Each structure stands twice: as structure tokens, then as C-alpha cells.
mmCIF file of C-alpha atoms in Angstrom:
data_model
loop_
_atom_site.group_PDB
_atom_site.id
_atom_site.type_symbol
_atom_site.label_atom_id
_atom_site.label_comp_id
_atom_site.label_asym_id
_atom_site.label_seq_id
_atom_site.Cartn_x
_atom_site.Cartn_y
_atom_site.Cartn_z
ATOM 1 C CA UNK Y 179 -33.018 43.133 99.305
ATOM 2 C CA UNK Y 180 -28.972 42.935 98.492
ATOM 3 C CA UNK Y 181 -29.635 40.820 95.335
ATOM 4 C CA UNK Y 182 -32.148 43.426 94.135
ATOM 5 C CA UNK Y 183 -29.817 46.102 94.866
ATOM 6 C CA UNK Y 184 -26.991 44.573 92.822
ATOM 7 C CA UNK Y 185 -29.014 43.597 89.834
ATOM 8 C CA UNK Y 186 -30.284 47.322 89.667
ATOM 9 C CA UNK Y 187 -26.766 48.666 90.125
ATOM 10 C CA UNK Y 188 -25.248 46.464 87.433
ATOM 11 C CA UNK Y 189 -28.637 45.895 85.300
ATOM 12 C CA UNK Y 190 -29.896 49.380 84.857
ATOM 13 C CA UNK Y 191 -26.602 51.362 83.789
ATOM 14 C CA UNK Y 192 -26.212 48.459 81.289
ATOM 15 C CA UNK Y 193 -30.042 49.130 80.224
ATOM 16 C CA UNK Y 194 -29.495 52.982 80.181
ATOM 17 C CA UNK Y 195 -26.166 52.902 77.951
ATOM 18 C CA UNK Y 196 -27.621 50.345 74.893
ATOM 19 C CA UNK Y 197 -31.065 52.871 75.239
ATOM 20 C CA UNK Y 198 -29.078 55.750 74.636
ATOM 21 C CA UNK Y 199 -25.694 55.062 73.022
ATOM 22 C CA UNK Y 200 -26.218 51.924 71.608
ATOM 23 C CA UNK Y 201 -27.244 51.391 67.491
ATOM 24 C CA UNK Y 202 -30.815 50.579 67.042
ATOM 25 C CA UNK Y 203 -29.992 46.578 65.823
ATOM 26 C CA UNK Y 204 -28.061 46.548 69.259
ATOM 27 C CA UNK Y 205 -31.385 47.917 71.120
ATOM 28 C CA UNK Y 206 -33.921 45.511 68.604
ATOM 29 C CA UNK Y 207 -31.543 41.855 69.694
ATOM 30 C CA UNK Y 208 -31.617 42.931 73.211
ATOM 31 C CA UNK Y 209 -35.178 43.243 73.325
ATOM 32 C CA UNK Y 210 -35.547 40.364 71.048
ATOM 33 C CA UNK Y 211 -33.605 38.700 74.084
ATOM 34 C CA UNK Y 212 -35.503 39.797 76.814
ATOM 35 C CA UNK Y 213 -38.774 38.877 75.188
ATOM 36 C CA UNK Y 214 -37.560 35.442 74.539
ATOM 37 C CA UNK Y 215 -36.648 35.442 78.295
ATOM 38 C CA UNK Y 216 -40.368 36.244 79.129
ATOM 39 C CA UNK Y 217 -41.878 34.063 76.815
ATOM 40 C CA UNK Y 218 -40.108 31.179 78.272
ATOM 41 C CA UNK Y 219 -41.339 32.365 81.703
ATOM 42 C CA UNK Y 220 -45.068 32.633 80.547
ATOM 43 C CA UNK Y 221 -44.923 29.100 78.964
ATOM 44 C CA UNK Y 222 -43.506 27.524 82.122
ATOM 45 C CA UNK Y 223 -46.783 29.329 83.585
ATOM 46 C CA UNK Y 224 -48.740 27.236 81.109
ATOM 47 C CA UNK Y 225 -47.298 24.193 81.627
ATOM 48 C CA UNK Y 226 -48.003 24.515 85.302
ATOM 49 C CA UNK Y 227 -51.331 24.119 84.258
ATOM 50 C CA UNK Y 228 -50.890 21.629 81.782
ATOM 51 C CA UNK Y 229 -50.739 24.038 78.518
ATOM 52 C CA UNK Y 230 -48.086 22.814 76.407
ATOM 53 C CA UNK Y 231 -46.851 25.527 74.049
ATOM 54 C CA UNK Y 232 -45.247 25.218 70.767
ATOM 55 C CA UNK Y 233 -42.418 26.800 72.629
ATOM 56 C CA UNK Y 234 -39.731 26.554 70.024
ATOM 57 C CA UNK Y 235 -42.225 27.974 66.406
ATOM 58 C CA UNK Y 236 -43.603 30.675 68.495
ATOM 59 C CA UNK Y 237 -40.352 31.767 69.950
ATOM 60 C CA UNK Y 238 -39.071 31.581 66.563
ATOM 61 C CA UNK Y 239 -42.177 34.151 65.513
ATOM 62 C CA UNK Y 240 -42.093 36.307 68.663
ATOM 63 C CA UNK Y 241 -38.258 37.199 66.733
ATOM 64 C CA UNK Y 242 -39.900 37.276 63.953
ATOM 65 C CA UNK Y 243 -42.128 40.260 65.033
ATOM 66 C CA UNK Y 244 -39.023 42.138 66.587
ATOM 67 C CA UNK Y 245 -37.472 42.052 63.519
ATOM 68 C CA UNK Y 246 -40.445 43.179 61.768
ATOM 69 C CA UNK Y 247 -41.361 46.368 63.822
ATOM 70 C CA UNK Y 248 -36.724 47.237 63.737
ATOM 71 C CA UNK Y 249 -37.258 46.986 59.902
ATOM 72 C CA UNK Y 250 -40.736 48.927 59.693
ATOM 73 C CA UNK Y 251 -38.657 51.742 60.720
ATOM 74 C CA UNK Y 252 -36.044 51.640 57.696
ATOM 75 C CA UNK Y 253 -38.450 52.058 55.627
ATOM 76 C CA UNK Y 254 -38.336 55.366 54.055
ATOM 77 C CA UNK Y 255 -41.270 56.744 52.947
ATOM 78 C CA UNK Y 256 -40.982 60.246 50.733
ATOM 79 C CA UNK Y 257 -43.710 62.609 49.278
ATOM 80 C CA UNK Y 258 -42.897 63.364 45.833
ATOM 81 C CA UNK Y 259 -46.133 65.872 45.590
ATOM 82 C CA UNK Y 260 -49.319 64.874 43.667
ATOM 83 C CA UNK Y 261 -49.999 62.659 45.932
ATOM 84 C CA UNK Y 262 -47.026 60.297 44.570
ATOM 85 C CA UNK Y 263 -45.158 58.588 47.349
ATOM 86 C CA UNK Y 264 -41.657 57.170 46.848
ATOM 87 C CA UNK Y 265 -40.926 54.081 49.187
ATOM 88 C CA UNK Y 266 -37.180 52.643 49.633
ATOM 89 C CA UNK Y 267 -36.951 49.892 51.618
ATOM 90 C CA UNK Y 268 -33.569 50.676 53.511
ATOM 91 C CA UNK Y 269 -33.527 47.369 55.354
ATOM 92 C CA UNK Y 270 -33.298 45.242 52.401
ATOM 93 C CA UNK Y 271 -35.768 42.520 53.622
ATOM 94 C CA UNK Y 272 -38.909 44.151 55.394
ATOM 95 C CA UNK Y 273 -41.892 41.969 56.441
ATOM 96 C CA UNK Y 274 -44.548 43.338 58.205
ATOM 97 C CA UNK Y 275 -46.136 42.063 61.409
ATOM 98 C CA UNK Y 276 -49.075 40.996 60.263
ATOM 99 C CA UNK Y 277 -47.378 38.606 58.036
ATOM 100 C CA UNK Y 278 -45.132 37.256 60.839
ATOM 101 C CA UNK Y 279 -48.642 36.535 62.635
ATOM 102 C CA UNK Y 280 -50.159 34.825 59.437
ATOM 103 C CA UNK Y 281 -47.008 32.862 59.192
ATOM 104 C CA UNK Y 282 -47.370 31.779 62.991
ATOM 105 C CA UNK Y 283 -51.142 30.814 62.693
ATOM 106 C CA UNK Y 284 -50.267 28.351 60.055
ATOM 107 C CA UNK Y 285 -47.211 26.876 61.456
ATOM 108 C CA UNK Y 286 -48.892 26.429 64.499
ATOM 109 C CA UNK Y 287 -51.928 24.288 62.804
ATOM 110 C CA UNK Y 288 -49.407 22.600 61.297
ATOM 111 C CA UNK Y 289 -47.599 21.551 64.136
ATOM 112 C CA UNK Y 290 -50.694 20.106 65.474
ATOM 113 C CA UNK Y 291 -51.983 18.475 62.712
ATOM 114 C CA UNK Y 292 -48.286 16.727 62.531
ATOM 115 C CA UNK Y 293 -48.193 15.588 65.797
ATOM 116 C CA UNK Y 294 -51.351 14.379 65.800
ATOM 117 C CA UNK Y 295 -52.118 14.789 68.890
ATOM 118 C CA UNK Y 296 -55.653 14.681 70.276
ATOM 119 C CA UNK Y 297 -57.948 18.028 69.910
ATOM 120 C CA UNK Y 298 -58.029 18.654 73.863
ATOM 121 C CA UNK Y 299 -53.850 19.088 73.442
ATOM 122 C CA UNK Y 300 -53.738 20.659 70.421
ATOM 123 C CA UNK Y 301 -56.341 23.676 71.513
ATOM 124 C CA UNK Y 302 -54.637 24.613 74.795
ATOM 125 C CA UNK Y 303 -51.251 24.294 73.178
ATOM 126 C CA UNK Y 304 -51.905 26.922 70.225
ATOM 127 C CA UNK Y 305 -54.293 28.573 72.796
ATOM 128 C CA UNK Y 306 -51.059 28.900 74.887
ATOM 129 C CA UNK Y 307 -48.794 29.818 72.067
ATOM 130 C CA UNK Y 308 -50.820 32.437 71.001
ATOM 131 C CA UNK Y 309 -51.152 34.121 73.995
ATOM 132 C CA UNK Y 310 -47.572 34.692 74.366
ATOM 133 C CA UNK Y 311 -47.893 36.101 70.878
ATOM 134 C CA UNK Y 312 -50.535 38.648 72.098
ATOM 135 C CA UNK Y 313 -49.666 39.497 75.355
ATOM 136 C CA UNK Y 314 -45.588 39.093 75.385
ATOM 137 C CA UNK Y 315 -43.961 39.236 72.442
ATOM 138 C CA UNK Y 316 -46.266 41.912 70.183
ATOM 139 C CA UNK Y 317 -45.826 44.713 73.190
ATOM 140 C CA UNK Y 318 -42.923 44.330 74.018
ATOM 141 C CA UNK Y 319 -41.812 44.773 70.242
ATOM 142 C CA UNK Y 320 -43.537 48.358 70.313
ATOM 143 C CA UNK Y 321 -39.863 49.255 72.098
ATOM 144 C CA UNK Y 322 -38.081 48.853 68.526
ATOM 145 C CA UNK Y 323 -40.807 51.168 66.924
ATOM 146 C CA UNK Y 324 -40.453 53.879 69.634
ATOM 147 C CA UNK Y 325 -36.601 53.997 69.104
ATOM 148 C CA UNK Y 326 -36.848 54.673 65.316
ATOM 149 C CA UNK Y 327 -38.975 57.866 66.389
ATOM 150 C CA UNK Y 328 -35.933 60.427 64.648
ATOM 151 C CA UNK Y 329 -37.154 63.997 65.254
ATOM 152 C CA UNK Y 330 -35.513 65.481 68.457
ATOM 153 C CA UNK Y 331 -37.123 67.285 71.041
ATOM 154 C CA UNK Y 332 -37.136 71.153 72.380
ATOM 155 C CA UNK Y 333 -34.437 70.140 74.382
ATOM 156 C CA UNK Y 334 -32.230 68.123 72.128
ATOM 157 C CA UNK Y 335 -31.448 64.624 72.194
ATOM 158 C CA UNK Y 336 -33.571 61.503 70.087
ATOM 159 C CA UNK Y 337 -37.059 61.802 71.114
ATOM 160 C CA UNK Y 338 -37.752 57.700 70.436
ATOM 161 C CA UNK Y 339 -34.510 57.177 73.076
ATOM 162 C CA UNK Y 340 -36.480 59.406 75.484
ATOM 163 C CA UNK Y 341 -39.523 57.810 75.106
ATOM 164 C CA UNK Y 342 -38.098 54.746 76.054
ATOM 165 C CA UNK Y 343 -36.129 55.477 78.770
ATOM 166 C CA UNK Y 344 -39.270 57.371 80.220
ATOM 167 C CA UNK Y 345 -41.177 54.042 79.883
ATOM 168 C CA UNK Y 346 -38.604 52.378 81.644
ATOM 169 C CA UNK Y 347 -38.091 54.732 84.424
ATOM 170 C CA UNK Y 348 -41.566 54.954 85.430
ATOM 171 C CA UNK Y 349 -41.848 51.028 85.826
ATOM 172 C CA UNK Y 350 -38.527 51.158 87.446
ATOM 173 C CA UNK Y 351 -39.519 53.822 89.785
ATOM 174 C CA UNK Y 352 -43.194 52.573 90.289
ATOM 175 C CA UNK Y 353 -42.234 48.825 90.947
ATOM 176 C CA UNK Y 354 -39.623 50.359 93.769
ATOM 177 C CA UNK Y 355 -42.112 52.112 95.815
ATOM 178 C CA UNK Y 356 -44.873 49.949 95.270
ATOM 179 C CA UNK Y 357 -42.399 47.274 96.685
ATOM 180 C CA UNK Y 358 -41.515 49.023 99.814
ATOM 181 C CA UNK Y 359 -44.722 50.713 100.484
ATOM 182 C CA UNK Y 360 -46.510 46.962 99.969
ATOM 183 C CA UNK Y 361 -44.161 46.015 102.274
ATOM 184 C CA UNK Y 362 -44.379 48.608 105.304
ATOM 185 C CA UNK Y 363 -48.114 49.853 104.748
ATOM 186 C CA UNK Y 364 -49.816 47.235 102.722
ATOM 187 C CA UNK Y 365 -52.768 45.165 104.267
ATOM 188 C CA UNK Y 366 -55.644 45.158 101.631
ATOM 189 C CA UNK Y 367 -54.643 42.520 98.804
ATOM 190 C CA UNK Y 368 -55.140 43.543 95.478
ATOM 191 C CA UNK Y 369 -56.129 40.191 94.040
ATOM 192 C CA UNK Y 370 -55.125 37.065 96.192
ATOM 193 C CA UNK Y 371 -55.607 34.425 94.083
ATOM 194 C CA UNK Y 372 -53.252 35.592 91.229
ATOM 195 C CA UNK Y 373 -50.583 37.490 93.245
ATOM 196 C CA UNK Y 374 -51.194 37.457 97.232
ATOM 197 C CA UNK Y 375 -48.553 39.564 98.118
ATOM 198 C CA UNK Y 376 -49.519 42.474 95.993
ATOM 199 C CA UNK Y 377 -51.794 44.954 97.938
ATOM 200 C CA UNK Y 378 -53.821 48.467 97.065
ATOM 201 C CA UNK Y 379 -51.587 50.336 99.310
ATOM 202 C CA UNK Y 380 -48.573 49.016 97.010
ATOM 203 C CA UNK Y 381 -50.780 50.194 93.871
ATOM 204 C CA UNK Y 382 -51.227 53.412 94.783
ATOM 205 C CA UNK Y 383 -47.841 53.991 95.295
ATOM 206 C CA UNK Y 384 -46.785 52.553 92.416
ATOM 207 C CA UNK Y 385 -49.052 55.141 90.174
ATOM 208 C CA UNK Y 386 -47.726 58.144 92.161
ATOM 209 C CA UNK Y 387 -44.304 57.532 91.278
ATOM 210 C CA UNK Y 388 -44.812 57.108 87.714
ATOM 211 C CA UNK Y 389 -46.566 60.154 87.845
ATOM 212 C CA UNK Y 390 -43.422 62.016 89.088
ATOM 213 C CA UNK Y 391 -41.661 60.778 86.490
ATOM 214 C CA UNK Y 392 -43.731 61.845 83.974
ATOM 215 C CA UNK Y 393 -43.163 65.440 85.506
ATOM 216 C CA UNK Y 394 -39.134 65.053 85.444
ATOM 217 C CA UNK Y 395 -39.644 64.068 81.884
ATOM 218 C CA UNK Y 396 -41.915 66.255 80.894
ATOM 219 C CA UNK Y 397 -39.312 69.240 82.260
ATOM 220 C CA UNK Y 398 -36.217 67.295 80.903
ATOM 221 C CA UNK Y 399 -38.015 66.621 77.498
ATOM 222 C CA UNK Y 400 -39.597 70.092 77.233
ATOM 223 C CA UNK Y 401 -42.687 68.685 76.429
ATOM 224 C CA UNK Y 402 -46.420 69.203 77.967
ATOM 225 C CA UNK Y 403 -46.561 67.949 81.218
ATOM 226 C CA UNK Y 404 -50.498 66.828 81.221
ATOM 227 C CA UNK Y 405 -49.737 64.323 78.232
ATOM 228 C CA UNK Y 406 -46.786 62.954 80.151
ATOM 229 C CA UNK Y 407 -49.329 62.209 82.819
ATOM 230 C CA UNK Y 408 -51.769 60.504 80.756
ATOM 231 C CA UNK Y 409 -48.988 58.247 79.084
ATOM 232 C CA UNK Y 410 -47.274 57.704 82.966
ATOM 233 C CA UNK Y 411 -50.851 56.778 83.882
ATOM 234 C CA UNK Y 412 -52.086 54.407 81.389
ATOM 235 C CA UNK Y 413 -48.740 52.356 80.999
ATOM 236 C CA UNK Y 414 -48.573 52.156 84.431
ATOM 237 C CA UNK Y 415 -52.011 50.445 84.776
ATOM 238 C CA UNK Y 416 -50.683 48.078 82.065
ATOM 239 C CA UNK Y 417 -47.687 47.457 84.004
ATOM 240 C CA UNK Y 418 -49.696 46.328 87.157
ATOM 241 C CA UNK Y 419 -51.870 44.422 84.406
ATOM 242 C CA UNK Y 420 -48.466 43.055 83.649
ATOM 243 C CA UNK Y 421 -47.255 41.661 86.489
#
């Protein structure tokens, strides 16, 4: 309980002040960082069951994607009326995502037709890779996108910034109460065989205290409380999906 205490008193200012202060390439490298972070967790996973991932091409690509979603956003697209558009590409270098993806799904045959390494390897390995692709790396990248949302809100401030920090506050706050609800008042497991310690009692309270974030956002944000709710409740379900 002390180390968790420390690592949200130190973590979480840290987290708060890049969100909100710091320049969107600061924001895009440290999420580029933390996804790496989690990739390399969800390949020791694989390995555990003896899915080797191309650790190093697809960590390479899962950058790749972060970079692609921060430079989606300098794109500046302009209507000049008519139904002409006028597109400057402020970044200097834009890809898009779904050529990051094509470039990983050939560099990952390649890789295993270079090794050559039996099909039974091969399979589980891109199987593996990809995955992290899918279920890591392409979400979390979505974090880059919502910062370069630039209109403000009713009550002032970046909107994107808010968004985030909303998102992060209701996992924050959910995984806090789910923990020591779980803990005091949780007997019926929620699924044994992939997590035994999590229970329903823990679940439940984990939804309820995204959803009272959603309503301190939704008054700090000036913004309609019921679509707050839906948003709260639907990441928070991926969250739990998550973990």
C-alpha cells in the first residue's frame, strides 16, 4: 500500500503537468514511452506461453503509429469554397496509420521468411506481434489524437487536454476503489482463471467512480453531463477489458 501511495504522489503530478502544460511532441514521446513499456509487458505474457514476438520490428511500428496519429494532427486542412480543399502538411513528414500497419505486415513476413523458422513459430510469433499492434499500441495512440483536439470549451481551457485528463482520472479513480472495495467487500471472482483476485464487488465499484468523474467533468468542462456518462461508462468497461 506505501509503494502505491508514493508512485501516485510522484507519478500522477508528473502525468498531470506534461497533460496540461507540456507541448504536444512532449505528450506524443511520453506516450510513445509508455506504450513501449506495455508492449514489452504483453510480449513477456506471450512468451510465457511460448509466443515469441518480433519484439524489436513491432516495437519499432507501435512508434511508428504514435508518430503517425501526433502528425495526423498537423495537418491543416482549409476550405477554400467550391468544394476546393487546401491541405498543408505542417509536420513536414506525415504518414498515416494505415501505412505504418502495411509497413508492419510486411516486415513481419519478412522476418519470418528470413529466419526460416518452421510455420508453427512463425504463426504464433506474428500472431503475437500483431496483437500488441491491435490491442496495445493502436489505442493507446488515440491519446496523441485527442490532444490535437484545439477548440476550447464553455469554460476555457484546451478541450483535447481535458479529454485526456478525464480519461485518465476516471481509470485513476475507478482502479482506486475497485482496489479497496475488492479488497474489503469482494467475494464473487470476476473471472478466476485470467485474474483471480479481481471480483464483481471490485467492478462495480470501479464503474461508479468513473461515473462521478464524468459528473465533476462534465460541471468543470461545462459540457452535457449524460454524454460524460456514456464516455465514463464505455471506457471504463474497456479499462476492466484492459486489465
Amino acid at each position: 500500500m506505501l509503494l502505491r501511495i508514493l508512485t501516485a504522489a510522484v507519478l500522477i503530478p508528473v502525468v498531470v503537468a506534461v497533460v496540461w502544460w507540456g507541448p504536444p511532441l512532449l505528450l506524443a514521446a511520453v506516450a510513445a514511452g509508455v506504450a513501449l513499456i506495455a508492449l514489452h509487458e504483453f510480449f513477456t505474457l506471450g512468451e510465457r506461453m511460448g509466443m515469441h514476438a518480433f519484439r524489436n520490428w513491432t516495437m519499432l511500428c507501435a512508434a511508428g503509429i504514435v508518430y503517425a496519429q501526433y502528425a495526423a494532427g498537423m495537418v491543416e486542412t482549409r476550405s477554400l469554397g467550391g468544394g476546393d480543399l487546401l491541405i498543408r502538411d505542417a509536420a513536414r513528414g506525415a504518414v498515416s496509420v494505415e501505412l505504418v500497419f502495411l509497413i508492419f505486415v510486411f516486415g513481419a513476413a519478412g522476418i519470418g521468411l528470413a529466419t526460416r523458422r518452421p510455420l508453427h513459430d512463425v504463426l504464433p510469433s506474428i500472431g503475437v506481434s500483431s496483437a500488441g499492434m491491435l490491442f496495445v499500441a493502436l489505442p493507446f495512440s488515440y491519446l496523441v489524437r485527442i490532444n490535437e483536439i484545439e477548440y476550447s470549451s464553455p469554460a476555457g481551457g484546451h478541450v483535447g487536454r481535458q479529454l485526456i485528463l478525464f480519461t485518465l482520472c476516471l481509470i485513476w479513480a475507478g482502479d482506486m476503489l475497485a482496489y479497496f472495495v475488492g479488497r474489503s467487500l469482494g467475494h464473487l471472482p470476476m473471472a478466476p482463471a485470467l485474474s483471480p483476485k479481481k471480483t464483481w464487488e471490485g467492478a462495480i465499484a470501479n464503474t461508479i467512480a468513473s461515473l462521478l468523474v464524468a459528473v465533476f467533468f462534465a460541471r468543470w468542462m461545462q459540457a452535457e453531463t449524460m454524454n460524460l456518462l456514456v464516455i465514463a461508462g464505455l471506457a471504463n468497461v474497456a479499462g476492466q477489458m484492459g486489465d
